[in-house]
PDB file of C-alpha atoms in Angstrom:
ATOM      1  CA  MET A   1     -22.273  -6.218  -7.782  1.00 52.00           C
ATOM      2  CA  GLY A   2     -18.563  -6.467  -6.510  1.00 47.00           C
ATOM      3  CA  ARG A   3     -15.789  -5.253  -4.494  1.00 44.00           C
ATOM      4  CA  ARG A   4     -13.042  -2.766  -5.153  1.00 42.00           C
ATOM      5  CA  ARG A   5      -9.664  -3.690  -6.959  1.00 42.00           C
ATOM      6  CA  ARG A   6      -6.306  -2.205  -6.383  1.00 40.00           C
ATOM      7  CA  GLY A   7      -3.876  -1.465  -9.329  1.00 43.00           C
ATOM      8  CA  ILE A   8      -4.159  -2.345 -12.861  1.00 43.00           C
ATOM      9  CA  GLY A   9      -1.094  -3.179 -15.022  1.00 43.00           C
ATOM     10  CA  ILE A  10       2.439  -4.484 -14.623  1.00 36.00           C
ATOM     11  CA  VAL A  11       3.899  -3.786 -11.369  1.00 37.00           C
ATOM     12  CA  LEU A  12       7.364  -2.411 -11.013  1.00 40.00           C
ATOM     13  CA  GLY A  13       7.137  -1.026  -7.550  1.00 34.00           C
ATOM     14  CA  THR A  14       4.140  -0.191  -5.287  1.00 31.00           C
ATOM     15  CA  VAL A  15       0.792  -0.760  -6.786  1.00 31.00           C
ATOM     16  CA  THR A  16      -1.160   2.763  -7.578  1.00 34.00           C
ATOM     17  CA  LEU A  17      -5.013   2.769  -7.029  1.00 34.00           C
ATOM     18  CA  LEU A  18      -6.677   4.341 -10.192  1.00 38.00           C
ATOM     19  CA  VAL A  19      -9.619   6.398  -9.373  1.00 36.00           C
ATOM     20  CA  GLY A  20     -13.296   5.978  -9.821  1.00 34.00           C
ATOM     21  CA  VAL A  21     -16.732   5.932  -8.005  1.00 34.00           C
ATOM     22  CA  SER A  22     -18.238   2.644  -6.937  1.00 33.00           C
ATOM     23  CA  ALA A  23     -20.527   0.702  -9.162  1.00 42.00           C
ATOM     24  CA  CYS A  24     -20.836  -3.153  -8.855  1.00 71.00           C
ATOM     25  CA  GLY A  25     -17.361  -5.069  -8.270  1.00 44.00           C
ATOM     26  CA  GLY A  26     -13.605  -5.501  -8.140  1.00 34.00           C
ATOM     27  CA  GLY A  27     -10.279  -7.667  -8.051  1.00 36.00           C
ATOM     28  CA  GLY A  28      -6.324  -7.403  -8.525  1.00 35.00           C
ATOM     29  CA  GLY A  29      -3.527  -6.607 -11.002  1.00 35.00           C
ATOM     30  CA  ASP A  30      -1.051  -8.445 -13.150  1.00 34.00           C
ATOM     31  CA  LYS A  31       2.403  -8.463 -11.795  1.00 32.00           C
ATOM     32  CA  ALA A  32       5.496  -8.176 -13.905  1.00 30.00           C
ATOM     33  CA  GLY A  33       8.782  -6.073 -14.114  1.00 33.00           C
ATOM     34  CA  GLY A  34       9.832  -3.869 -17.045  1.00 34.00           C
ATOM     35  CA  ASP A  35      12.548  -5.339 -19.044  1.00 34.00           C
ATOM     36  CA  GLN A  36      15.980  -4.083 -17.692  1.00 31.00           C
ATOM     37  CA  PRO A  37      18.568  -2.800 -19.926  1.00 30.00           C
ATOM     38  CA  LYS A  38      21.839  -4.702 -19.873  1.00 33.00           C
ATOM     39  CA  ALA A  39      24.762  -3.100 -18.206  1.00 30.00           C
ATOM     40  CA  SER A  40      27.416  -1.337 -20.380  1.00 33.00           C
ATOM     41  CA  LYS A  41      30.959  -2.502 -20.545  1.00 35.00           C
ATOM     42  CA  LYS A  42      33.312  -0.630 -18.189  1.00 36.00           C
ATOM     43  CA  GLU A  43      34.954   2.333 -19.868  1.00 34.00           C
ATOM     44  CA  SER A  44      38.842   2.247 -20.670  1.00 36.00           C
ATOM     45  CA  ALA A  45      41.152   4.493 -18.906  1.00 37.00           C
ATOM     46  CA  SER A  46      41.752   6.477 -22.188  1.00 40.00           C
ATOM     47  CA  ALA A  47      37.898   7.227 -22.505  1.00 45.00           C
ATOM     48  CA  SER A  48      36.521  10.633 -22.161  1.00 49.00           C
ATOM     49  CA  PRO A  49      35.050  11.229 -18.592  1.00 50.00           C
ATOM     50  CA  SER A  50      31.406  10.746 -18.276  1.00 53.00           C
ATOM     51  CA  PRO A  51      29.246  13.710 -17.594  1.00 56.00           C
ATOM     52  CA  ALA A  52      28.176  14.199 -14.074  1.00 63.00           C
ATOM     53  CA  LYS A  53      25.085  12.210 -13.129  1.00 66.00           C
ATOM     54  CA  PRO A  54      22.199  14.245 -11.802  1.00 71.00           C
ATOM     55  CA  LYS A  55      21.818  14.312  -8.013  1.00 72.00           C
ATOM     56  CA  GLY A  56      18.708  13.519  -6.352  1.00 83.00           C
ATOM     57  CA  PRO A  57      16.551  10.455  -5.483  1.00 93.00           C
ATOM     58  CA  PRO A  58      15.632   8.203  -8.424  1.00 94.00           C
ATOM     59  CA  MET A  59      12.352   8.499 -10.472  1.00 92.00           C
ATOM     60  CA  LEU A  60      10.881   5.057 -10.938  1.00 93.00           C
ATOM     61  CA  LEU A  61       7.918   3.626 -12.748  1.00 93.00           C
ATOM     62  CA  ASP A  62       5.070   2.036 -10.797  1.00 94.00           C
ATOM     63  CA  THR A  63       3.371   0.212 -13.432  1.00 94.00           C
ATOM     64  CA  ILE A  64       3.626  -0.185 -17.425  1.00 97.00           C
ATOM     65  CA  THR A  65       0.509  -1.700 -19.087  1.00 97.00           C
ATOM     66  CA  PRO A  66       0.003  -4.004 -21.159  1.00 98.00           C
ATOM     67  CA  GLN A  67       2.395  -6.592 -20.086  1.00 96.00           C
ATOM     68  CA  SER A  68       5.179  -7.449 -22.319  1.00 97.00           C
ATOM     69  CA  GLY A  69       4.274 -10.380 -24.748  1.00 98.00           C
ATOM     70  CA  THR A  70       0.359 -10.037 -24.425  1.00 98.00           C
ATOM     71  CA  THR A  71      -1.954  -9.652 -27.189  1.00 98.00           C
ATOM     72  CA  VAL A  72      -4.560  -7.063 -26.443  1.00 98.00           C
ATOM     73  CA  GLY A  73      -7.660  -5.383 -27.975  1.00 99.00           C
ATOM     74  CA  VAL A  74      -7.980  -2.433 -30.435  1.00 99.00           C
ATOM     75  CA  ALA A  75      -9.026   0.116 -27.464  1.00 99.00           C
ATOM     76  CA  MET A  76      -5.960  -0.576 -25.184  1.00 98.00           C
ATOM     77  CA  PRO A  77      -3.919   2.539 -24.265  1.00 98.00           C
ATOM     78  CA  ILE A  78      -0.438   2.216 -23.107  1.00 98.00           C
ATOM     79  CA  SER A  79      -0.539   3.353 -19.414  1.00 98.00           C
ATOM     80  CA  VAL A  80       2.526   4.382 -17.521  1.00 98.00           C
ATOM     81  CA  VAL A  81       2.369   5.236 -13.842  1.00 97.00           C
ATOM     82  CA  PHE A  82       5.274   6.799 -11.826  1.00 97.00           C
ATOM     83  CA  THR A  83       5.889   6.552  -8.298  1.00 95.00           C
ATOM     84  CA  ASN A  84       6.061  10.182  -7.662  1.00 96.00           C
ATOM     85  CA  PRO A  85       4.364  13.289  -9.070  1.00 98.00           C
ATOM     86  CA  VAL A  86       5.772  14.602 -12.546  1.00 98.00           C
ATOM     87  CA  ALA A  87       5.661  18.444 -12.593  1.00 98.00           C
ATOM     88  CA  ALA A  88       3.723  20.101 -15.420  1.00 98.00           C
ATOM     89  CA  LYS A  89       7.194  21.786 -16.405  1.00 98.00           C
ATOM     90  CA  ALA A  90       8.719  18.276 -16.963  1.00 98.00           C
ATOM     91  CA  ARG A  91       5.973  16.502 -18.694  1.00 98.00           C
ATOM     92  CA  ALA A  92       7.010  17.387 -22.447  1.00 98.00           C
ATOM     93  CA  THR A  93      10.485  16.004 -21.753  1.00 98.00           C
ATOM     94  CA  VAL A  94       9.187  12.851 -20.078  1.00 98.00           C
ATOM     95  CA  GLU A  95       6.758  12.390 -23.043  1.00 98.00           C
ATOM     96  CA  LYS A  96       9.607  12.551 -25.466  1.00 97.00           C
ATOM     97  CA  HIS A  97      11.454   9.801 -23.618  1.00 97.00           C
ATOM     98  CA  LEU A  98       8.240   7.413 -23.554  1.00 98.00           C
ATOM     99  CA  LYS A  99       9.020   6.370 -27.160  1.00 97.00           C
ATOM    100  CA  VAL A 100       6.211   4.450 -28.976  1.00 98.00           C
ATOM    101  CA  GLY A 101       6.940   2.178 -31.977  1.00 98.00           C
ATOM    102  CA  THR A 102       4.887   0.082 -34.231  1.00 98.00           C
ATOM    103  CA  SER A 103       4.966  -2.108 -37.195  1.00 98.00           C
ATOM    104  CA  GLN A 104       2.742   0.388 -38.930  1.00 97.00           C
ATOM    105  CA  PRO A 105       2.402   4.023 -38.533  1.00 97.00           C
ATOM    106  CA  VAL A 106      -0.229   5.062 -36.042  1.00 98.00           C
ATOM    107  CA  THR A 107      -1.184   8.627 -34.954  1.00 98.00           C
ATOM    108  CA  GLY A 108      -1.651   9.188 -31.318  1.00 98.00           C
ATOM    109  CA  ALA A 109      -0.607  11.096 -28.169  1.00 98.00           C
ATOM    110  CA  TRP A 110       0.216  10.969 -24.435  1.00 98.00           C
ATOM    111  CA  HIS A 111      -2.389  12.415 -21.866  1.00 98.00           C
ATOM    112  CA  TRP A 112      -1.852  13.035 -18.173  1.00 98.00           C
ATOM    113  CA  MET A 113      -4.242  11.548 -15.724  1.00 98.00           C
ATOM    114  CA  GLY A 114      -3.173  13.633 -12.988  1.00 97.00           C
ATOM    115  CA  ASP A 115       0.526  14.031 -12.085  1.00 98.00           C
ATOM    116  CA  ARG A 116       1.414  10.319 -11.890  1.00 98.00           C
ATOM    117  CA  ARG A 117      -0.166   8.523 -14.756  1.00 98.00           C
ATOM    118  CA  ALA A 118       0.328   9.145 -18.578  1.00 98.00           C
ATOM    119  CA  ASP A 119      -1.679   6.941 -21.123  1.00 98.00           C
ATOM    120  CA  TRP A 120      -0.784   7.041 -24.811  1.00 98.00           C
ATOM    121  CA  ARG A 121      -3.845   6.141 -27.217  1.00 98.00           C
ATOM    122  CA  PRO A 122      -4.146   6.103 -30.827  1.00 98.00           C
ATOM    123  CA  LYS A 123      -6.404   8.659 -32.486  1.00 98.00           C
ATOM    124  CA  THR A 124      -8.752   5.823 -33.599  1.00 98.00           C
ATOM    125  CA  TYR A 125      -8.610   2.249 -32.583  1.00 98.00           C
ATOM    126  CA  TRP A 126      -5.481   0.253 -33.106  1.00 98.00           C
ATOM    127  CA  PRO A 127      -5.276  -1.535 -36.405  1.00 98.00           C
ATOM    128  CA  SER A 128      -5.510  -5.327 -35.752  1.00 98.00           C
ATOM    129  CA  GLY A 129      -2.119  -7.182 -36.114  1.00 98.00           C
ATOM    130  CA  THR A 130      -0.053  -3.980 -35.065  1.00 98.00           C
ATOM    131  CA  LYS A 131       3.028  -4.796 -33.188  1.00 98.00           C
ATOM    132  CA  VAL A 132       3.858  -2.241 -30.571  1.00 98.00           C
ATOM    133  CA  LYS A 133       6.830  -1.318 -28.528  1.00 98.00           C
ATOM    134  CA  ILE A 134       6.961   1.249 -25.597  1.00 98.00           C
ATOM    135  CA  ASN A 135      10.523   2.276 -24.751  1.00 97.00           C
ATOM    136  CA  ALA A 136      10.458   4.194 -21.556  1.00 97.00           C
ATOM    137  CA  ASP A 137      13.915   5.501 -21.760  1.00 96.00           C
ATOM    138  CA  MET A 138      14.083   7.369 -18.278  1.00 96.00           C
ATOM    139  CA  LYS A 139      17.733   7.443 -17.433  1.00 95.00           C
ATOM    140  CA  ASP A 140      18.816  10.727 -16.147  1.00 95.00           C
ATOM    141  CA  VAL A 141      15.256  12.302 -17.012  1.00 97.00           C
ATOM    142  CA  GLY A 142      13.943  14.544 -14.348  1.00 97.00           C
ATOM    143  CA  ASN A 143      10.296  14.709 -12.916  1.00 97.00           C
ATOM    144  CA  GLY A 144      10.889  18.454 -12.092  1.00 97.00           C
ATOM    145  CA  HIS A 145      10.779  17.786  -8.356  1.00 96.00           C
ATOM    146  CA  GLY A 146      14.409  16.889  -7.994  1.00 96.00           C
ATOM    147  CA  ARG A 147      14.048  13.061  -8.995  1.00 96.00           C
ATOM    148  CA  TYR A 148      15.836  11.461 -12.029  1.00 96.00           C
ATOM    149  CA  GLY A 149      15.418   8.188 -13.805  1.00 96.00           C
ATOM    150  CA  VAL A 150      17.971   5.725 -13.296  1.00 93.00           C
ATOM    151  CA  HIS A 151      17.271   3.144 -16.154  1.00 91.00           C
ATOM    152  CA  GLY A 152      14.815   2.332 -18.813  1.00 95.00           C
ATOM    153  CA  TYR A 153      11.945  -0.115 -19.310  1.00 95.00           C
ATOM    154  CA  THR A 154      10.712  -1.847 -22.416  1.00 96.00           C
ATOM    155  CA  HIS A 155       7.465  -3.620 -23.132  1.00 96.00           C
ATOM    156  CA  THR A 156       6.185  -5.086 -26.585  1.00 98.00           C
ATOM    157  CA  PHE A 157       2.736  -6.310 -27.171  1.00 98.00           C
ATOM    158  CA  THR A 158       0.522  -6.988 -30.208  1.00 98.00           C
ATOM    159  CA  ILE A 159      -3.110  -5.939 -31.151  1.00 98.00           C
ATOM    160  CA  GLY A 160      -5.155  -8.979 -31.638  1.00 98.00           C
ATOM    161  CA  ASP A 161      -8.624  -9.366 -33.401  1.00 98.00           C
ATOM    162  CA  ASP A 162     -10.937  -6.413 -33.325  1.00 98.00           C
ATOM    163  CA  VAL A 163     -13.657  -7.697 -30.880  1.00 98.00           C
ATOM    164  CA  ARG A 164     -16.255  -5.259 -29.786  1.00 98.00           C
ATOM    165  CA  ALA A 165     -19.344  -5.380 -27.612  1.00 98.00           C
ATOM    166  CA  ASP A 166     -22.047  -2.918 -27.960  1.00 98.00           C
ATOM    167  CA  VAL A 167     -24.667  -2.813 -24.954  1.00 98.00           C
ATOM    168  CA  SER A 168     -28.095  -1.166 -25.324  1.00 97.00           C
ATOM    169  CA  VAL A 169     -29.438  -0.556 -21.726  1.00 96.00           C
ATOM    170  CA  THR A 170     -32.889   0.345 -23.156  1.00 94.00           C
ATOM    171  CA  GLY A 171     -32.911  -2.608 -25.725  1.00 95.00           C
ATOM    172  CA  HIS A 172     -31.572  -5.151 -23.034  1.00 95.00           C
ATOM    173  CA  THR A 173     -29.104  -6.501 -25.755  1.00 97.00           C
ATOM    174  CA  MET A 174     -25.344  -6.712 -26.271  1.00 98.00           C
ATOM    175  CA  LYS A 175     -24.068  -7.210 -29.714  1.00 98.00           C
ATOM    176  CA  VAL A 176     -20.625  -8.751 -30.130  1.00 98.00           C
ATOM    177  CA  THR A 177     -18.608  -8.465 -33.152  1.00 98.00           C
ATOM    178  CA  ARG A 178     -15.256  -9.859 -34.378  1.00 98.00           C
ATOM    179  CA  ASN A 179     -13.464  -7.975 -37.090  1.00 98.00           C
ATOM    180  CA  GLY A 180     -16.656  -6.293 -38.388  1.00 98.00           C
ATOM    181  CA  LYS A 181     -18.808  -9.405 -38.386  1.00 98.00           C
ATOM    182  CA  THR A 182     -21.718 -10.018 -35.733  1.00 98.00           C
ATOM    183  CA  THR A 183     -21.012 -13.181 -33.857  1.00 98.00           C
ATOM    184  CA  ARG A 184     -23.799 -13.145 -31.389  1.00 98.00           C
ATOM    185  CA  THR A 185     -26.609 -10.905 -29.901  1.00 98.00           C
ATOM    186  CA  LEU A 186     -27.075 -11.576 -26.146  1.00 98.00           C
ATOM    187  CA  SER A 187     -29.759 -10.574 -23.875  1.00 97.00           C
ATOM    188  CA  ILE A 188     -28.771  -8.350 -20.730  1.00 96.00           C
ATOM    189  CA  ASN A 189     -29.871  -6.333 -17.918  1.00 96.00           C
ATOM    190  CA  ALA A 190     -27.934  -3.171 -16.836  1.00 95.00           C
ATOM    191  CA  GLY A 191     -28.146  -1.007 -13.773  1.00 93.00           C
ATOM    192  CA  SER A 192     -31.217   0.004 -12.025  1.00 91.00           C
ATOM    193  CA  ALA A 193     -32.509   3.576 -11.710  1.00 90.00           C
ATOM    194  CA  GLN A 194     -30.966   3.899  -8.260  1.00 90.00           C
ATOM    195  CA  TYR A 195     -27.715   2.306  -9.368  1.00 92.00           C
ATOM    196  CA  PRO A 196     -27.405   3.098 -13.200  1.00 95.00           C
ATOM    197  CA  THR A 197     -24.536   1.658 -15.210  1.00 96.00           C
ATOM    198  CA  TRP A 198     -21.721   3.889 -16.730  1.00 98.00           C
ATOM    199  CA  ASN A 199     -22.267   5.047 -20.430  1.00 98.00           C
ATOM    200  CA  GLY A 200     -19.570   5.146 -22.835  1.00 98.00           C
ATOM    201  CA  THR A 201     -16.601   2.949 -24.044  1.00 98.00           C
ATOM    202  CA  MET A 202     -14.564   1.061 -21.554  1.00 98.00           C
ATOM    203  CA  ALA A 203     -11.555  -1.252 -22.574  1.00 98.00           C
ATOM    204  CA  VAL A 204     -11.628  -4.430 -20.729  1.00 98.00           C
ATOM    205  CA  ILE A 205      -9.214  -4.323 -17.816  1.00 98.00           C
ATOM    206  CA  ASP A 206      -9.010  -8.087 -17.174  1.00 98.00           C
ATOM    207  CA  LYS A 207     -11.273 -11.112 -16.417  1.00 98.00           C
ATOM    208  CA  GLN A 208     -11.562 -13.725 -13.910  1.00 97.00           C
ATOM    209  CA  GLU A 209     -13.448 -16.953 -13.575  1.00 97.00           C
ATOM    210  CA  LYS A 210     -14.666 -16.115 -10.184  1.00 95.00           C
ATOM    211  CA  VAL A 211     -15.042 -12.843  -8.228  1.00 93.00           C
ATOM    212  CA  HIS A 212     -16.114 -12.212  -4.770  1.00 88.00           C
ATOM    213  CA  MET A 213     -18.369  -9.149  -4.691  1.00 83.00           C
ATOM    214  CA  THR A 214     -19.949  -7.443  -1.767  1.00 84.00           C
ATOM    215  CA  SER A 215     -21.986  -4.325  -1.519  1.00 82.00           C
ATOM    216  CA  CYS A 216     -20.172  -2.858   1.460  1.00 86.00           C
ATOM    217  CA  SER A 217     -16.667  -2.886  -0.461  1.00 80.00           C
ATOM    218  CA  VAL A 218     -18.336  -0.533  -3.103  1.00 77.00           C
ATOM    219  CA  GLY A 219     -20.329   1.727  -0.521  1.00 79.00           C
ATOM    220  CA  ILE A 220     -23.672   0.519  -1.340  1.00 83.00           C
ATOM    221  CA  SER A 221     -24.555  -1.039   1.846  1.00 86.00           C
ATOM    222  CA  CYS A 222     -22.758  -2.887   4.818  1.00 91.00           C
ATOM    223  CA  ASP A 223     -26.143  -3.345   6.604  1.00 84.00           C
ATOM    224  CA  LYS A 224     -27.166  -7.158   6.071  1.00 86.00           C
ATOM    225  CA  GLY A 225     -30.804  -6.281   6.681  1.00 86.00           C
ATOM    226  CA  SER A 226     -30.668  -3.804   3.750  1.00 86.00           C
ATOM    227  CA  PRO A 227     -32.434  -5.032   0.408  1.00 82.00           C
ATOM    228  CA  ASN A 228     -29.321  -3.659  -1.401  1.00 79.00           C
ATOM    229  CA  TYR A 229     -26.894  -5.919   0.695  1.00 83.00           C
ATOM    230  CA  TYR A 230     -24.984  -8.684  -1.140  1.00 84.00           C
ATOM    231  CA  ASP A 231     -21.948 -10.900  -0.609  1.00 88.00           C
ATOM    232  CA  LEU A 232     -21.438 -13.339  -3.092  1.00 85.00           C
ATOM    233  CA  THR A 233     -18.856 -14.920  -5.372  1.00 88.00           C
ATOM    234  CA  LEU A 234     -20.026 -14.829  -8.851  1.00 93.00           C
ATOM    235  CA  PRO A 235     -18.582 -16.624 -12.058  1.00 96.00           C
ATOM    236  CA  TRP A 236     -17.462 -15.323 -15.774  1.00 98.00           C
ATOM    237  CA  ASP A 237     -16.566 -11.728 -14.674  1.00 97.00           C
ATOM    238  CA  VAL A 238     -15.133  -9.411 -17.311  1.00 98.00           C
ATOM    239  CA  HIS A 239     -13.701  -6.308 -15.615  1.00 98.00           C
ATOM    240  CA  LEU A 240     -14.779  -2.806 -17.135  1.00 98.00           C
ATOM    241  CA  THR A 241     -14.029  -0.101 -14.529  1.00 97.00           C
ATOM    242  CA  GLN A 242     -11.834   0.521 -11.541  1.00 95.00           C
ATOM    243  CA  SER A 243     -14.708   1.446  -9.730  1.00 93.00           C
ATOM    244  CA  GLY A 244     -16.378  -2.049  -9.950  1.00 93.00           C
ATOM    245  CA  THR A 245     -18.257  -2.415 -13.288  1.00 96.00           C
ATOM    246  CA  TYR A 246     -18.356  -6.085 -14.673  1.00 97.00           C
ATOM    247  CA  VAL A 247     -20.084  -8.066 -17.299  1.00 98.00           C
ATOM    248  CA  HIS A 248     -20.912 -11.194 -15.583  1.00 97.00           C
ATOM    249  CA  TYR A 249     -23.672 -13.802 -14.404  1.00 96.00           C
ATOM    250  CA  SER A 250     -25.726 -12.882 -11.356  1.00 93.00           C
ATOM    251  CA  THR A 251     -27.513 -15.620  -9.313  1.00 92.00           C
ATOM    252  CA  GLY A 252     -29.955 -12.711  -8.497  1.00 88.00           C
ATOM    253  CA  ASP A 253     -30.766 -12.074 -12.261  1.00 91.00           C
ATOM    254  CA  PRO A 254     -30.316 -15.573 -13.828  1.00 91.00           C
ATOM    255  CA  ASN A 255     -32.446 -14.768 -17.039  1.00 92.00           C
ATOM    256  CA  PRO A 256     -31.597 -11.222 -17.937  1.00 94.00           C
ATOM    257  CA  GLY A 257     -33.460  -9.468 -20.723  1.00 91.00           C
ATOM    258  CA  SER A 258     -36.443  -7.272 -21.744  1.00 82.00           C
ATOM    259  CA  GLY A 259     -38.840  -9.518 -20.006  1.00 77.00           C
ATOM    260  CA  SER A 260     -37.010  -9.191 -16.671  1.00 74.00           C
ATOM    261  CA  ALA A 261     -37.748  -6.223 -14.436  1.00 62.00           C
ATOM    262  CA  ARG A 262     -34.397  -6.832 -12.443  1.00 73.00           C
ATOM    263  CA  GLY A 263     -31.713  -4.342 -12.539  1.00 80.00           C
ATOM    264  CA  SER A 264     -28.087  -4.687 -11.349  1.00 88.00           C
ATOM    265  CA  HIS A 265     -26.015  -2.328  -9.070  1.00 88.00           C
ATOM    266  CA  GLY A 266     -24.144  -1.068 -12.141  1.00 93.00           C
ATOM    267  CA  CYS A 267     -22.906  -4.251 -13.851  1.00 95.00           C
ATOM    268  CA  VAL A 268     -24.151  -5.789 -16.978  1.00 97.00           C
ATOM    269  CA  HIS A 269     -25.918  -9.111 -16.273  1.00 96.00           C
ATOM    270  CA  LEU A 270     -25.695 -12.160 -18.691  1.00 97.00           C
ATOM    271  CA  SER A 271     -27.269 -15.623 -18.391  1.00 96.00           C
ATOM    272  CA  MET A 272     -24.926 -18.324 -17.279  1.00 97.00           C
ATOM    273  CA  SER A 273     -24.229 -19.839 -20.563  1.00 98.00           C
ATOM    274  CA  ASP A 274     -23.897 -16.447 -22.208  1.00 98.00           C
ATOM    275  CA  ALA A 275     -21.553 -15.035 -19.576  1.00 98.00           C
ATOM    276  CA  LYS A 276     -19.347 -17.954 -19.980  1.00 98.00           C
ATOM    277  CA  TRP A 277     -19.336 -17.647 -23.826  1.00 98.00           C
ATOM    278  CA  PHE A 278     -18.512 -13.871 -23.647  1.00 98.00           C
ATOM    279  CA  TYR A 279     -15.878 -14.515 -21.149  1.00 98.00           C
ATOM    280  CA  GLY A 280     -14.224 -16.875 -23.749  1.00 98.00           C
ATOM    281  CA  GLN A 281     -14.387 -14.117 -26.469  1.00 98.00           C
ATOM    282  CA  VAL A 282     -12.736 -11.170 -25.008  1.00 98.00           C
ATOM    283  CA  LYS A 283      -9.469 -10.117 -23.792  1.00 98.00           C
ATOM    284  CA  GLN A 284      -7.898  -7.014 -22.207  1.00 98.00           C
ATOM    285  CA  GLY A 285      -8.366  -3.998 -24.346  1.00 98.00           C
ATOM    286  CA  ASP A 286     -11.337  -4.970 -26.217  1.00 99.00           C
ATOM    287  CA  PRO A 287     -14.005  -1.997 -26.154  1.00 99.00           C
ATOM    288  CA  VAL A 288     -17.446  -2.625 -24.381  1.00 98.00           C
ATOM    289  CA  THR A 289     -19.460   0.302 -25.251  1.00 98.00           C
ATOM    290  CA  ILE A 290     -22.613   1.124 -23.308  1.00 98.00           C
ATOM    291  CA  THR A 291     -25.466   3.360 -24.401  1.00 98.00           C
ATOM    292  CA  GLY A 292     -28.965   4.193 -23.264  1.00 97.00           C
ATOM    293  CA  SER A 293     -28.072   4.657 -19.341  1.00 96.00           C
ATOM    294  CA  PRO A 294     -29.001   7.899 -17.585  1.00 96.00           C
ATOM    295  CA  ARG A 295     -25.363   7.861 -16.192  1.00 97.00           C
ATOM    296  CA  ALA A 296     -22.558   9.817 -17.463  1.00 97.00           C
ATOM    297  CA  LYS A 297     -19.499   8.379 -19.340  1.00 98.00           C
ATOM    298  CA  ALA A 298     -16.991   6.588 -17.257  1.00 98.00           C
ATOM    299  CA  ALA A 299     -14.162   9.015 -16.560  1.00 98.00           C
ATOM    300  CA  ALA A 300     -11.231   8.173 -18.784  1.00 98.00           C
ATOM    301  CA  ASP A 301      -8.865   6.984 -15.808  1.00 98.00           C
ATOM    302  CA  ASN A 302     -11.686   4.857 -14.191  1.00 98.00           C
ATOM    303  CA  GLY A 303      -9.717   1.764 -15.771  1.00 98.00           C
ATOM    304  CA  TYR A 304      -8.937   2.268 -19.343  1.00 98.00           C
ATOM    305  CA  ALA A 305     -11.709   4.461 -20.771  1.00 98.00           C
ATOM    306  CA  ALA A 306      -9.480   6.687 -22.891  1.00 98.00           C
ATOM    307  CA  PHE A 307     -11.937   6.677 -25.910  1.00 98.00           C
ATOM    308  CA  ASN A 308     -14.655   8.366 -23.737  1.00 98.00           C
ATOM    309  CA  LEU A 309     -12.672  11.601 -24.407  1.00 98.00           C
ATOM    310  CA  SER A 310     -12.859  13.207 -27.814  1.00 98.00           C
ATOM    311  CA  TRP A 311      -9.324  13.577 -29.710  1.00 98.00           C
ATOM    312  CA  ASP A 312      -9.310  17.243 -28.794  1.00 98.00           C
ATOM    313  CA  GLN A 313     -10.039  16.860 -25.248  1.00 98.00           C
ATOM    314  CA  TRP A 314      -7.198  14.089 -25.229  1.00 98.00           C
ATOM    315  CA  LEU A 315      -4.735  16.474 -26.797  1.00 98.00           C
ATOM    316  CA  ALA A 316      -5.547  19.011 -24.121  1.00 98.00           C
ATOM    317  CA  GLY A 317      -4.093  16.724 -21.652  1.00 98.00           C
ATOM    318  CA  SER A 318      -0.815  16.325 -23.825  1.00 98.00           C
ATOM    319  CA  ALA A 319       2.300  18.221 -23.127  1.00 98.00           C
ATOM    320  CA  SER A 320       4.021  17.315 -26.595  1.00 97.00           C
ATOM    321  CA  GLY A 321       0.915  16.965 -28.797  1.00 98.00           C
ATOM    322  CA  GLU A 322      -0.118  14.525 -31.648  1.00 98.00           C
ATOM    323  CA  ARG A 323       2.647  12.301 -33.006  1.00 97.00           C
ATOM    324  CA  THR A 324       3.057   9.532 -35.471  1.00 97.00           C
ATOM    325  CA  THR A 325       4.793   6.503 -34.162  1.00 97.00           C
ATOM    326  CA  GLY A 326       8.251   5.311 -35.422  1.00 92.00           C
ATOM    327  CA  ARG A 327       8.907   2.037 -36.886  1.00 90.00           C
ATOM    328  CA  LEU A 328       9.930  -0.940 -34.710  1.00 87.00           C
TER     329      LEU A 328
END
């Protein structure tokens, strides 16, 4: 169930809508600016003249995710969204100025989701405890369309406990692990045959205690007489895709599990007590992996589903290739 959400991440300018096809629900994005560099001291009269600044309108960043100072899960990519398109010929240079530093070496790469969004993910999940810094040093960097960066942005964040949820659609279960140890196995219902749940691994986008979900907002039905119409505010909502997939409690399916014939409109349903417990366990970037659905894997840009691409597929969307991070 649900409504569409606009924008994911840390807003630096106008929020950009991430793509996806409707499933069951939606909500809004975190807001915070990238850290601004301090102005340099004025040059003395004897200093050498500065090189001419590039001409043209500014190239700005719309969002950088994760937010500075946050603790995120092991599947969380770094996602940078530009306000204007970046030409293919400029992407290798842009990537080199999107510098990733870590407290321990991590191999990863950038990948372009169209011409405005670039995500960096490690080859495998982040090691827990890693401290990460993204230095988007965009000053005087061109986007290939006559725009140039005017300053840099810096975000720092930490990788927290390795919390994972593995959902079996056919088994009606969700196994939750923390740092390799199973904490609980929960009963679930996933999507119906008409509205199946996405397969694949989706990093948690965010979570909300309550979300207003409507069938009309995700293109299922705007007809109040339809059996698929809904207009509900539901609790304990963990957001998985930009198109509207959640793990949550549903009043229409209060006791999910193999004994229940009810299916969702694409979300994963838990009982009230299980939904509240799961909500308290997960954070942004924790991977939720769904198997056994007849639906394809969610697209990598439908939220933060970077690990639905193989490493070779990921590198195919990079302009500068695989790199090992520098030290903080």
